[in-house]
PDB file of C-alpha atoms in Angstrom:
ATOM      1  CA  MET A   1      44.136   9.580   6.384  1.00  0.00           C
ATOM      2  CA  ILE A   2      47.618   8.079   6.317  1.00  0.00           C
ATOM      3  CA  ILE A   3      49.847   7.451   3.313  1.00  0.00           C
ATOM      4  CA  CYS A   4      52.441   4.731   3.734  1.00  0.00           C
ATOM      5  CA  THR A   5      54.695   2.317   1.942  1.00  0.00           C
ATOM      6  CA  ALA A   6      54.161  -1.320   2.859  1.00  0.00           C
ATOM      7  CA  ARG A   7      55.088  -4.843   1.812  1.00  0.00           C
ATOM      8  CA  GLN A   8      53.165  -8.058   2.237  1.00  0.00           C
ATOM      9  CA  TYR A   9      54.407 -11.624   2.622  1.00  0.00           C
ATOM     10  CA  ASN A  10      52.473 -14.860   2.477  1.00  0.00           C
ATOM     11  CA  ASP A  11      52.231 -17.531   5.140  1.00  0.00           C
ATOM     12  CA  LEU A  12      54.502 -20.090   3.480  1.00  0.00           C
ATOM     13  CA  HIS A  13      57.331 -17.685   2.733  1.00  0.00           C
ATOM     14  CA  TRP A  14      57.136 -16.225   6.227  1.00  0.00           C
ATOM     15  CA  LYS A  15      57.366 -19.601   7.954  1.00  0.00           C
ATOM     16  CA  GLU A  16      60.256 -20.666   5.726  1.00  0.00           C
ATOM     17  CA  MET A  17      61.984 -17.474   6.866  1.00  0.00           C
ATOM     18  CA  LYS A  18      62.437 -16.221   3.328  1.00  0.00           C
ATOM     19  CA  TRP A  19      61.890 -12.563   2.550  1.00  0.00           C
ATOM     20  CA  LYS A  20      59.953 -13.286  -0.621  1.00  0.00           C
ATOM     21  CA  GLU A  21      56.937 -11.106  -1.310  1.00  0.00           C
ATOM     22  CA  ILE A  22      53.643 -12.018  -2.889  1.00  0.00           C
ATOM     23  CA  LYS A  23      54.434 -10.780  -6.370  1.00  0.00           C
ATOM     24  CA  GLU A  24      50.813 -10.672  -7.496  1.00  0.00           C
ATOM     25  CA  THR A  25      49.759  -8.389  -4.653  1.00  0.00           C
ATOM     26  CA  ARG A  26      52.723  -6.104  -4.188  1.00  0.00           C
ATOM     27  CA  PRO A  27      51.554  -2.570  -3.424  1.00  0.00           C
ATOM     28  CA  ALA A  28      53.573   0.558  -4.149  1.00  0.00           C
ATOM     29  CA  PHE A  29      51.797   2.421  -1.362  1.00  0.00           C
ATOM     30  CA  LEU A  30      48.559   2.551   0.597  1.00  0.00           C
ATOM     31  CA  ILE A  31      46.092   5.191   1.724  1.00  0.00           C
ATOM     32  CA  TYR A  32      44.895   4.049   5.130  1.00  0.00           C
ATOM     33  CA  ASP A  33      41.864   5.288   7.070  1.00  0.00           C
ATOM     34  CA  GLU A  34      43.049   4.985  10.659  1.00  0.00           C
ATOM     35  CA  ILE A  35      39.559   5.658  12.057  1.00  0.00           C
ATOM     36  CA  GLU A  36      37.850   2.870  10.122  1.00  0.00           C
ATOM     37  CA  ASN A  37      41.013   0.733  10.082  1.00  0.00           C
ATOM     38  CA  LYS A  38      40.820   0.000   6.390  1.00  0.00           C
ATOM     39  CA  ILE A  39      42.630   0.676   3.142  1.00  0.00           C
ATOM     40  CA  VAL A  40      40.774   3.219   1.030  1.00  0.00           C
ATOM     41  CA  LYS A  41      43.266   3.185  -1.831  1.00  0.00           C
ATOM     42  CA  ARG A  42      45.866   0.651  -2.862  1.00  0.00           C
ATOM     43  CA  VAL A  43      48.297   1.753  -5.577  1.00  0.00           C
ATOM     44  CA  GLU A  44      50.048  -1.134  -7.279  1.00  0.00           C
ATOM     45  CA  PHE A  45      53.724  -1.198  -8.071  1.00  0.00           C
ATOM     46  CA  GLN A  46      54.966   0.020 -11.468  1.00  0.00           C
ATOM     47  CA  GLU A  47      57.574  -2.053 -13.290  1.00  0.00           C
ATOM     48  CA  GLU A  48      59.274   1.182 -14.343  1.00  0.00           C
ATOM     49  CA  LEU A  49      60.367   1.534 -10.713  1.00  0.00           C
ATOM     50  CA  SER A  50      62.232  -1.784 -10.707  1.00  0.00           C
ATOM     51  CA  SER A  51      65.879  -1.190  -9.913  1.00  0.00           C
ATOM     52  CA  ASP A  52      68.619  -1.299 -12.541  1.00  0.00           C
ATOM     53  CA  LEU A  53      71.130  -2.074  -9.789  1.00  0.00           C
ATOM     54  CA  SER A  54      70.315  -5.768  -9.505  1.00  0.00           C
ATOM     55  CA  HIS A  55      74.026  -6.656  -9.309  1.00  0.00           C
ATOM     56  CA  TYR A  56      73.974  -5.333  -5.757  1.00  0.00           C
ATOM     57  CA  LYS A  57      71.630  -8.211  -4.861  1.00  0.00           C
ATOM     58  CA  LYS A  58      68.830  -6.067  -3.479  1.00  0.00           C
ATOM     59  CA  ASN A  59      65.200  -6.653  -4.345  1.00  0.00           C
ATOM     60  CA  LYS A  60      64.535  -4.934  -7.650  1.00  0.00           C
ATOM     61  CA  TRP A  61      61.380  -3.393  -6.243  1.00  0.00           C
ATOM     62  CA  ARG A  62      61.763  -1.918  -2.790  1.00  0.00           C
ATOM     63  CA  PRO A  63      59.336   0.956  -2.142  1.00  0.00           C
ATOM     64  CA  PHE A  64      60.415   2.569   1.131  1.00  0.00           C
ATOM     65  CA  GLY A  65      60.230   6.364   1.069  1.00  0.00           C
ATOM     66  CA  ILE A  66      57.108   8.389   0.338  1.00  0.00           C
ATOM     67  CA  THR A  67      56.173  12.077   0.429  1.00  0.00           C
ATOM     68  CA  TYR A  68      53.897  14.502  -1.380  1.00  0.00           C
ATOM     69  CA  ASP A  69      53.207  18.146  -2.157  1.00  0.00           C
ATOM     70  CA  GLU A  70      50.145  19.965  -3.497  1.00  0.00           C
ATOM     71  CA  ASN A  71      50.637  18.510  -6.985  1.00  0.00           C
ATOM     72  CA  TYR A  72      52.390  15.149  -6.754  1.00  0.00           C
ATOM     73  CA  ILE A  73      53.165  12.061  -4.708  1.00  0.00           C
ATOM     74  CA  TYR A  74      56.814  10.922  -4.728  1.00  0.00           C
ATOM     75  CA  LEU A  75      57.757   7.278  -4.131  1.00  0.00           C
ATOM     76  CA  GLY A  76      61.356   6.232  -3.391  1.00  0.00           C
ATOM     77  CA  CYS A  77      62.420   2.776  -4.573  1.00  0.00           C
ATOM     78  CA  ASN A  78      66.138   1.875  -4.541  1.00  0.00           C
ATOM     79  CA  GLU A  79      67.841   4.423  -6.813  1.00  0.00           C
ATOM     80  CA  LYS A  80      64.598   5.727  -8.334  1.00  0.00           C
ATOM     81  CA  ILE A  81      61.883   8.140  -7.247  1.00  0.00           C
ATOM     82  CA  GLY A  82      58.557   7.647  -8.991  1.00  0.00           C
ATOM     83  CA  LEU A  83      56.081  10.455  -9.620  1.00  0.00           C
ATOM     84  CA  TYR A  84      52.298  10.147  -9.205  1.00  0.00           C
ATOM     85  CA  ASP A  85      49.622  12.801  -9.544  1.00  0.00           C
ATOM     86  CA  ARG A  86      47.190  13.370  -6.678  1.00  0.00           C
ATOM     87  CA  ASP A  87      44.699  11.060  -8.441  1.00  0.00           C
ATOM     88  CA  PHE A  88      47.313   8.276  -8.000  1.00  0.00           C
ATOM     89  CA  ASN A  89      48.198   8.009 -11.689  1.00  0.00           C
ATOM     90  CA  PHE A  90      51.824   7.106 -12.389  1.00  0.00           C
ATOM     91  CA  LYS A  91      53.515   9.969 -14.276  1.00  0.00           C
ATOM     92  CA  GLY A  92      57.019   8.587 -14.721  1.00  0.00           C
ATOM     93  CA  ILE A  93      60.428   8.729 -13.038  1.00  0.00           C
ATOM     94  CA  PHE A  94      61.245  11.905 -11.144  1.00  0.00           C
ATOM     95  CA  SER A  95      64.858  10.892 -10.418  1.00  0.00           C
ATOM     96  CA  ASN A  96      67.081   7.849 -10.961  1.00  0.00           C
ATOM     97  CA  THR A  97      70.290   9.132  -9.385  1.00  0.00           C
ATOM     98  CA  GLY A  98      70.051   7.387  -6.018  1.00  0.00           C
ATOM     99  CA  PHE A  99      71.591   4.130  -4.925  1.00  0.00           C
ATOM    100  CA  THR A 100      70.693   1.121  -2.777  1.00  0.00           C
ATOM    101  CA  ASN A 101      68.720   1.948  -1.073  1.00  0.00           C
ATOM    102  CA  THR A 102      66.548   5.006  -0.629  1.00  0.00           C
ATOM    103  CA  HIS A 103      64.822   4.912   2.761  1.00  0.00           C
ATOM    104  CA  GLU A 104      62.990   8.137   3.549  1.00  0.00           C
ATOM    105  CA  ILE A 105      62.172  11.049   1.273  1.00  0.00           C
ATOM    106  CA  LEU A 106      60.740  14.426   2.239  1.00  0.00           C
ATOM    107  CA  SER A 107      59.143  17.290   0.350  1.00  0.00           C
ATOM    108  CA  TYR A 108      60.601  20.574   1.602  1.00  0.00           C
ATOM    109  CA  LYS A 109      59.768  23.805  -0.239  1.00  0.00           C
ATOM    110  CA  ASN A 110      61.126  23.412  -3.787  1.00  0.00           C
ATOM    111  CA  TYR A 111      63.219  20.338  -2.941  1.00  0.00           C
ATOM    112  CA  ILE A 112      62.787  16.625  -2.520  1.00  0.00           C
ATOM    113  CA  ILE A 113      65.195  15.438   0.173  1.00  0.00           C
ATOM    114  CA  ARG A 114      66.341  11.858  -0.315  1.00  0.00           C
ATOM    115  CA  ILE A 115      68.086   9.646   2.252  1.00  0.00           C
ATOM    116  CA  ASP A 116      70.259   6.867   0.798  1.00  0.00           C
ATOM    117  CA  THR A 117      71.369   4.321   3.391  1.00  0.00           C
ATOM    118  CA  TYR A 118      74.142   3.192   1.094  1.00  0.00           C
ATOM    119  CA  PRO A 119      76.364   5.091   0.363  1.00  0.00           C
ATOM    120  CA  ASN A 120      75.000   7.129   3.297  1.00  0.00           C
ATOM    121  CA  ARG A 121      74.142  10.480   1.836  1.00  0.00           C
ATOM    122  CA  ILE A 122      71.467  13.137   1.810  1.00  0.00           C
ATOM    123  CA  THR A 123      70.472  14.614  -1.541  1.00  0.00           C
ATOM    124  CA  PHE A 124      68.465  17.802  -2.110  1.00  0.00           C
ATOM    125  CA  ILE A 125      66.809  17.529  -5.536  1.00  0.00           C
ATOM    126  CA  ASP A 126      65.327  20.681  -7.061  1.00  0.00           C
ATOM    127  CA  LYS A 127      61.765  19.829  -8.119  1.00  0.00           C
ATOM    128  CA  LYS A 128      61.962  21.951 -11.269  1.00  0.00           C
ATOM    129  CA  THR A 129      65.551  21.750 -12.485  1.00  0.00           C
ATOM    130  CA  LYS A 130      66.490  18.338 -10.948  1.00  0.00           C
ATOM    131  CA  GLU A 131      69.763  19.944  -9.863  1.00  0.00           C
ATOM    132  CA  GLU A 132      71.221  18.097  -6.871  1.00  0.00           C
ATOM    133  CA  ILE A 133      73.045  19.079  -3.687  1.00  0.00           C
ATOM    134  CA  VAL A 134      74.687  16.127  -1.933  1.00  0.00           C
ATOM    135  CA  VAL A 135      75.693  15.808   1.719  1.00  0.00           C
ATOM    136  CA  GLY A 136      77.707  12.632   2.386  1.00  0.00           C
ATOM    137  CA  PHE A 137      78.772  10.999   5.633  1.00  0.00           C
ATOM    138  CA  ASN A 138      81.785   8.949   6.570  1.00  0.00           C
ATOM    139  CA  LEU A 139      81.660   7.788  10.171  1.00  0.00           C
ATOM    140  CA  THR A 140      84.436   5.523  11.419  1.00  0.00           C
ATOM    141  CA  LYS A 141      84.346   3.239  14.436  1.00  0.00           C
ATOM    142  CA  ARG A 142      86.540   5.749  16.228  1.00  0.00           C
ATOM    143  CA  GLY A 143      83.621   8.184  16.108  1.00  0.00           C
ATOM    144  CA  ARG A 144      85.165  10.768  13.789  1.00  0.00           C
ATOM    145  CA  ILE A 145      82.766  12.247  11.259  1.00  0.00           C
ATOM    146  CA  GLU A 146      83.963  13.459   7.895  1.00  0.00           C
ATOM    147  CA  ASN A 147      82.066  14.882   4.951  1.00  0.00           C
ATOM    148  CA  LYS A 148      82.598  12.605   1.963  1.00  0.00           C
ATOM    149  CA  ASN A 149      80.498  12.824  -1.170  1.00  0.00           C
ATOM    150  CA  ILE A 150      81.718   9.382  -2.170  1.00  0.00           C
ATOM    151  CA  ARG A 151      80.634   5.802  -1.655  1.00  0.00           C
ATOM    152  CA  PHE A 152      81.176   4.650   1.919  1.00  0.00           C
ATOM    153  CA  GLU A 153      82.987   1.316   2.006  1.00  0.00           C
ATOM    154  CA  GLU A 154      83.094   0.428   5.701  1.00  0.00           C
ATOM    155  CA  ASP A 155      79.383  -0.161   6.234  1.00  0.00           C
ATOM    156  CA  VAL A 156      79.070   0.654   9.934  1.00  0.00           C
ATOM    157  CA  VAL A 157      76.626   3.527   9.575  1.00  0.00           C
ATOM    158  CA  HIS A 158      73.111   3.465   8.169  1.00  0.00           C
ATOM    159  CA  VAL A 159      71.608   6.898   7.419  1.00  0.00           C
ATOM    160  CA  ASN A 160      67.895   6.170   7.479  1.00  0.00           C
ATOM    161  CA  THR A 161      65.766   9.115   8.656  1.00  0.00           C
ATOM    162  CA  VAL A 162      65.260  12.781   7.865  1.00  0.00           C
ATOM    163  CA  CYS A 163      63.235  15.469   9.643  1.00  0.00           C
ATOM    164  CA  VAL A 164      63.047  19.242   9.193  1.00  0.00           C
ATOM    165  CA  ASP A 165      62.249  21.668  12.000  1.00  0.00           C
ATOM    166  CA  LYS A 166      62.749  25.450  12.158  1.00  0.00           C
ATOM    167  CA  GLY A 167      65.220  25.576   9.294  1.00  0.00           C
ATOM    168  CA  PHE A 168      67.337  22.649  10.480  1.00  0.00           C
ATOM    169  CA  LEU A 169      67.732  19.192   9.024  1.00  0.00           C
ATOM    170  CA  TYR A 170      67.820  16.351  11.555  1.00  0.00           C
ATOM    171  CA  CYS A 171      69.307  13.114  10.278  1.00  0.00           C
ATOM    172  CA  MET A 172      69.517   9.789  12.082  1.00  0.00           C
ATOM    173  CA  LEU A 173      72.564   7.533  11.918  1.00  0.00           C
ATOM    174  CA  HIS A 174      71.702   3.917  12.727  1.00  0.00           C
ATOM    175  CA  MET A 175      75.048   2.482  13.885  1.00  0.00           C
ATOM    176  CA  ARG A 176      74.563  -1.118  12.812  1.00  0.00           C
ATOM    177  CA  ASN A 177      74.146  -2.135  16.450  1.00  0.00           C
ATOM    178  CA  TYR A 178      77.776  -1.709  17.422  1.00  0.00           C
ATOM    179  CA  LYS A 179      76.814   1.424  19.374  1.00  0.00           C
ATOM    180  CA  PRO A 180      73.693   3.552  20.030  1.00  0.00           C
ATOM    181  CA  SER A 181      72.225   5.479  17.119  1.00  0.00           C
ATOM    182  CA  LEU A 182      73.009   9.169  16.634  1.00  0.00           C
ATOM    183  CA  ILE A 183      71.215  12.304  15.447  1.00  0.00           C
ATOM    184  CA  THR A 184      73.025  15.043  13.548  1.00  0.00           C
ATOM    185  CA  LYS A 185      71.604  18.552  13.096  1.00  0.00           C
ATOM    186  CA  ILE A 186      72.507  20.720  10.081  1.00  0.00           C
ATOM    187  CA  GLU A 187      71.291  24.189   9.114  1.00  0.00           C
ATOM    188  CA  ILE A 188      69.547  23.887   5.746  1.00  0.00           C
ATOM    189  CA  LYS A 189      70.584  27.392   4.660  1.00  0.00           C
ATOM    190  CA  LYS A 190      74.229  26.354   4.981  1.00  0.00           C
ATOM    191  CA  ILE A 191      73.637  23.125   3.054  1.00  0.00           C
ATOM    192  CA  ILE A 192      72.284  25.109   0.113  1.00  0.00           C
ATOM    193  CA  GLU A 193      74.818  27.948   0.292  1.00  0.00           C
ATOM    194  CA  LYS A 194      77.822  25.622   0.590  1.00  0.00           C
ATOM    195  CA  ARG A 195      76.458  23.049  -1.845  1.00  0.00           C
ATOM    196  CA  GLY A 196      76.485  20.298   0.761  1.00  0.00           C
ATOM    197  CA  ASP A 197      80.010  20.921   2.042  1.00  0.00           C
ATOM    198  CA  VAL A 198      78.985  21.103   5.709  1.00  0.00           C
ATOM    199  CA  LEU A 199      79.361  19.118   8.900  1.00  0.00           C
ATOM    200  CA  GLY A 200      76.521  18.484  11.279  1.00  0.00           C
ATOM    201  CA  GLU A 201      76.276  18.975  15.024  1.00  0.00           C
ATOM    202  CA  MET A 202      75.884  15.681  16.867  1.00  0.00           C
ATOM    203  CA  LEU A 203      73.177  15.923  19.508  1.00  0.00           C
ATOM    204  CA  PRO A 204      74.403  14.803  22.956  1.00  0.00           C
ATOM    205  CA  ILE A 205      71.637  12.285  23.566  1.00  0.00           C
ATOM    206  CA  ASP A 206      71.218   8.511  23.686  1.00  0.00           C
ATOM    207  CA  ILE A 207      68.378   7.645  21.324  1.00  0.00           C
ATOM    208  CA  GLY A 208      68.652   3.881  21.662  1.00  0.00           C
ATOM    209  CA  TRP A 209      69.870   1.165  19.334  1.00  0.00           C
ATOM    210  CA  ALA A 210      68.761   0.522  15.743  1.00  0.00           C
ATOM    211  CA  ALA A 211      66.764   3.751  15.879  1.00  0.00           C
ATOM    212  CA  HIS A 212      64.252   4.832  13.245  1.00  0.00           C
ATOM    213  CA  ASN A 213      62.216   7.977  12.634  1.00  0.00           C
ATOM    214  CA  ILE A 214      62.446  11.449  14.171  1.00  0.00           C
ATOM    215  CA  GLU A 215      59.582  13.773  14.977  1.00  0.00           C
ATOM    216  CA  ILE A 216      60.044  17.153  16.668  1.00  0.00           C
ATOM    217  CA  VAL A 217      57.000  18.661  18.373  1.00  0.00           C
ATOM    218  CA  ASN A 218      57.394  21.895  20.358  1.00  0.00           C
ATOM    219  CA  ASP A 219      61.172  21.351  20.431  1.00  0.00           C
ATOM    220  CA  THR A 220      60.783  17.912  22.028  1.00  0.00           C
ATOM    221  CA  ILE A 221      62.422  15.066  20.088  1.00  0.00           C
ATOM    222  CA  TYR A 222      60.573  11.787  19.590  1.00  0.00           C
ATOM    223  CA  ASN A 223      62.186   8.716  18.037  1.00  0.00           C
ATOM    224  CA  LEU A 224      61.834   4.948  17.928  1.00  0.00           C
ATOM    225  CA  SER A 225      64.445   2.565  19.310  1.00  0.00           C
ATOM    226  CA  THR A 226      63.558  -0.457  17.222  1.00  0.00           C
ATOM    227  CA  GLU A 227      66.060  -2.733  18.944  1.00  0.00           C
ATOM    228  CA  HIS A 228      64.323  -2.181  22.278  1.00  0.00           C
ATOM    229  CA  GLY A 229      60.718  -1.737  21.081  1.00  0.00           C
ATOM    230  CA  MET A 230      60.677   1.751  22.636  1.00  0.00           C
ATOM    231  CA  LEU A 231      59.447   5.261  22.035  1.00  0.00           C
ATOM    232  CA  ILE A 232      62.111   7.667  23.327  1.00  0.00           C
ATOM    233  CA  ILE A 233      61.188  11.247  24.275  1.00  0.00           C
ATOM    234  CA  THR A 234      63.959  13.827  24.782  1.00  0.00           C
ATOM    235  CA  ASP A 235      63.273  17.268  26.238  1.00  0.00           C
ATOM    236  CA  PRO A 236      64.396  20.449  24.383  1.00  0.00           C
ATOM    237  CA  ASN A 237      67.439  20.901  26.644  1.00  0.00           C
ATOM    238  CA  TYR A 238      68.633  17.310  26.068  1.00  0.00           C
ATOM    239  CA  LEU A 239      68.658  16.776  29.850  1.00  0.00           C
ATOM    240  CA  ASN A 240      65.734  14.454  30.497  1.00  0.00           C
ATOM    241  CA  GLN A 241      64.342  11.466  28.658  1.00  0.00           C
ATOM    242  CA  LYS A 242      61.313   9.253  28.924  1.00  0.00           C
ATOM    243  CA  ARG A 243      61.476   5.721  27.525  1.00  0.00           C
ATOM    244  CA  ILE A 244      58.232   3.890  26.857  1.00  0.00           C
ATOM    245  CA  VAL A 245      58.244   0.222  25.887  1.00  0.00           C
ATOM    246  CA  LEU A 246      55.596  -0.175  23.194  1.00  0.00           C
ATOM    247  CA  VAL A 247      56.121  -3.736  21.940  1.00  0.00           C
ATOM    248  CA  ASP A 248      58.024  -6.963  22.463  1.00  0.00           C
ATOM    249  CA  ARG A 249      61.106  -6.403  20.304  1.00  0.00           C
ATOM    250  CA  ASN A 250      61.237 -10.118  19.463  1.00  0.00           C
ATOM    251  CA  LYS A 251      57.821  -9.947  17.848  1.00  0.00           C
ATOM    252  CA  TYR A 252      57.523  -6.456  16.345  1.00  0.00           C
ATOM    253  CA  PHE A 253      59.667  -3.986  14.412  1.00  0.00           C
ATOM    254  CA  LEU A 254      58.884  -0.347  15.157  1.00  0.00           C
ATOM    255  CA  ARG A 255      58.959   2.004  12.180  1.00  0.00           C
ATOM    256  CA  GLY A 256      56.653   4.548  10.581  1.00  0.00           C
ATOM    257  CA  LEU A 257      56.406   7.326  13.207  1.00  0.00           C
ATOM    258  CA  PHE A 258      54.749  10.684  12.478  1.00  0.00           C
ATOM    259  CA  HIS A 259      52.850  13.413  14.332  1.00  0.00           C
ATOM    260  CA  LYS A 260      49.249  14.397  13.698  1.00  0.00           C
ATOM    261  CA  ASN A 261      46.763  16.361  15.836  1.00  0.00           C
ATOM    262  CA  GLY A 262      48.662  16.087  19.098  1.00  0.00           C
ATOM    263  CA  LYS A 263      49.303  12.368  18.734  1.00  0.00           C
ATOM    264  CA  LEU A 264      52.201  10.250  17.582  1.00  0.00           C
ATOM    265  CA  HIS A 265      51.235   7.569  15.090  1.00  0.00           C
ATOM    266  CA  ILE A 266      53.430   4.483  14.998  1.00  0.00           C
ATOM    267  CA  PHE A 267      53.410   1.190  13.124  1.00  0.00           C
ATOM    268  CA  ALA A 268      54.668  -2.043  14.677  1.00  0.00           C
ATOM    269  CA  SER A 269      55.395  -4.404  11.820  1.00  0.00           C
ATOM    270  CA  LEU A 270      56.339  -8.053  12.025  1.00  0.00           C
ATOM    271  CA  THR A 271      59.885  -9.175  12.667  1.00  0.00           C
ATOM    272  CA  LYS A 272      61.690 -12.499  12.501  1.00  0.00           C
ATOM    273  CA  LYS A 273      63.931 -11.753  15.450  1.00  0.00           C
ATOM    274  CA  GLY A 274      61.882 -14.036  17.692  1.00  0.00           C
ATOM    275  CA  TRP A 275      62.180 -16.919  15.257  1.00  0.00           C
ATOM    276  CA  ARG A 276      65.904 -17.089  15.938  1.00  0.00           C
ATOM    277  CA  LYS A 277      65.316 -18.068  19.579  1.00  0.00           C
ATOM    278  CA  GLU A 278      65.788 -21.788  20.192  1.00  0.00           C
ATOM    279  CA  ASN A 279      62.742 -22.038  22.436  1.00  0.00           C
ATOM    280  CA  CYS A 280      60.494 -20.060  20.098  1.00  0.00           C
ATOM    281  CA  ASP A 281      56.892 -21.261  20.003  1.00  0.00           C
ATOM    282  CA  ILE A 282      55.535 -20.708  16.495  1.00  0.00           C
ATOM    283  CA  LYS A 283      52.080 -20.083  17.960  1.00  0.00           C
ATOM    284  CA  GLU A 284      53.401 -17.031  19.816  1.00  0.00           C
ATOM    285  CA  ILE A 285      54.569 -15.270  16.664  1.00  0.00           C
ATOM    286  CA  PRO A 286      51.927 -12.743  15.522  1.00  0.00           C
ATOM    287  CA  ILE A 287      50.788 -12.536  11.928  1.00  0.00           C
ATOM    288  CA  LYS A 288      49.146  -9.119  12.271  1.00  0.00           C
ATOM    289  CA  ALA A 289      50.965  -5.801  12.433  1.00  0.00           C
ATOM    290  CA  MET A 290      49.891  -3.159  14.968  1.00  0.00           C
ATOM    291  CA  TYR A 291      48.918   0.497  14.678  1.00  0.00           C
ATOM    292  CA  ILE A 292      49.775   2.516  17.790  1.00  0.00           C
ATOM    293  CA  THR A 293      48.900   6.044  18.859  1.00  0.00           C
ATOM    294  CA  TYR A 294      50.472   8.007  21.699  1.00  0.00           C
ATOM    295  CA  ASP A 295      48.650  11.084  23.008  1.00  0.00           C
ATOM    296  CA  ILE A 296      51.438  13.564  23.785  1.00  0.00           C
ATOM    297  CA  LYS A 297      49.473  15.653  26.314  1.00  0.00           C
ATOM    298  CA  LYS A 298      47.646  12.831  28.077  1.00  0.00           C
ATOM    299  CA  GLU A 299      50.558  10.378  27.779  1.00  0.00           C
ATOM    300  CA  ILE A 300      48.155   7.611  26.764  1.00  0.00           C
ATOM    301  CA  THR A 301      49.086   4.776  24.417  1.00  0.00           C
ATOM    302  CA  ILE A 302      46.448   2.936  22.369  1.00  0.00           C
ATOM    303  CA  LYS A 303      47.195  -0.167  20.299  1.00  0.00           C
ATOM    304  CA  LYS A 304      45.065  -1.942  17.764  1.00  0.00           C
ATOM    305  CA  GLU A 305      45.473  -4.527  15.049  1.00  0.00           C
ATOM    306  CA  PHE A 306      46.490  -3.022  11.732  1.00  0.00           C
ATOM    307  CA  LEU A 307      44.287  -4.177   8.853  1.00  0.00           C
ATOM    308  CA  SER A 308      42.654  -7.382  10.017  1.00  0.00           C
ATOM    309  CA  ASP A 309      42.541  -8.722   6.443  1.00  0.00           C
ATOM    310  CA  LEU A 310      46.241  -8.151   5.712  1.00  0.00           C
ATOM    311  CA  ASP A 311      48.594 -10.737   7.202  1.00  0.00           C
ATOM    312  CA  TYR A 312      52.393 -10.612   7.318  1.00  0.00           C
ATOM    313  CA  CYS A 313      52.554  -6.908   6.516  1.00  0.00           C
ATOM    314  CA  ARG A 314      55.456  -4.510   7.088  1.00  0.00           C
ATOM    315  CA  VAL A 315      55.059  -0.724   7.006  1.00  0.00           C
ATOM    316  CA  TYR A 316      58.011   1.557   6.207  1.00  0.00           C
ATOM    317  CA  GLN A 317      57.555   5.323   5.862  1.00  0.00           C
ATOM    318  CA  ALA A 318      54.184   6.766   6.888  1.00  0.00           C
ATOM    319  CA  LYS A 319      52.739  10.256   7.228  1.00  0.00           C
ATOM    320  CA  GLU A 320      49.496  12.161   7.395  1.00  0.00           C
ATOM    321  CA  TYR A 321      47.804  12.470   4.012  1.00  0.00           C
ATOM    322  CA  LYS A 322      45.590  15.459   3.283  1.00  0.00           C
TER     323      LYS A 322
END
């Protein structure tokens, strides 16, 4: 099973190029059976999760990040994280100290790790005490990185992904398409000991443009270059890379990568990039998202239509659900 956040748009709004969701059918998250290719549980959005930061002109409901532990499911939506029990009952607000907007969240030991893309910070939230440890980033166009636990005004960096492997936090910096994305690596022990006052090590690799998602399997780094429709594979020594084109970048938006049972699972949602082309043929624009698997050992890619009864769907964070 897969748990994921997703949003649905209707035909009229999509063709008018307006990002306006179907209010009556807005899900908070889905439980998806990838074998049967069907939704087995659809959890509707709770009004309590609507943002109080409407003056920043973001959608008031914006469920992006999702994670879980043995007791609860956590759903990130703008500045709030909602709490659900494992029977999918809404239990209230776990945290409301984020900003616009929370992208990924991760359950790690006794912490929930939250990634805010604005003002570009990582927050460790203690599950019991709600005490917070904040790591902030300030990255200038000159490439200098500074630790700033303050709002970042020059919006040239977009912190959007978090991954933990062998005691290290890996965080992706999407560089707003003025340069390739970056990955920074920080020892979690130091984050906790120094209360977030740490600087990360920038990995010396090119991970593509407008990158999303990081998975590390046997020390090999996997990420998506959304701008190029690629899966990028970097060896443990950072010396060799393999780049696999998965989709037409003008038709699909890659996001929602995770590892399960020796395979990478990837969602290719719809994008409007192709609509901006002057010679665009409306009949060539797909209305169905795709679900893609990549067998790491066999190096085989399989694609199939994601949810044949769900048009104009976009998937955000996804992971194995068990």
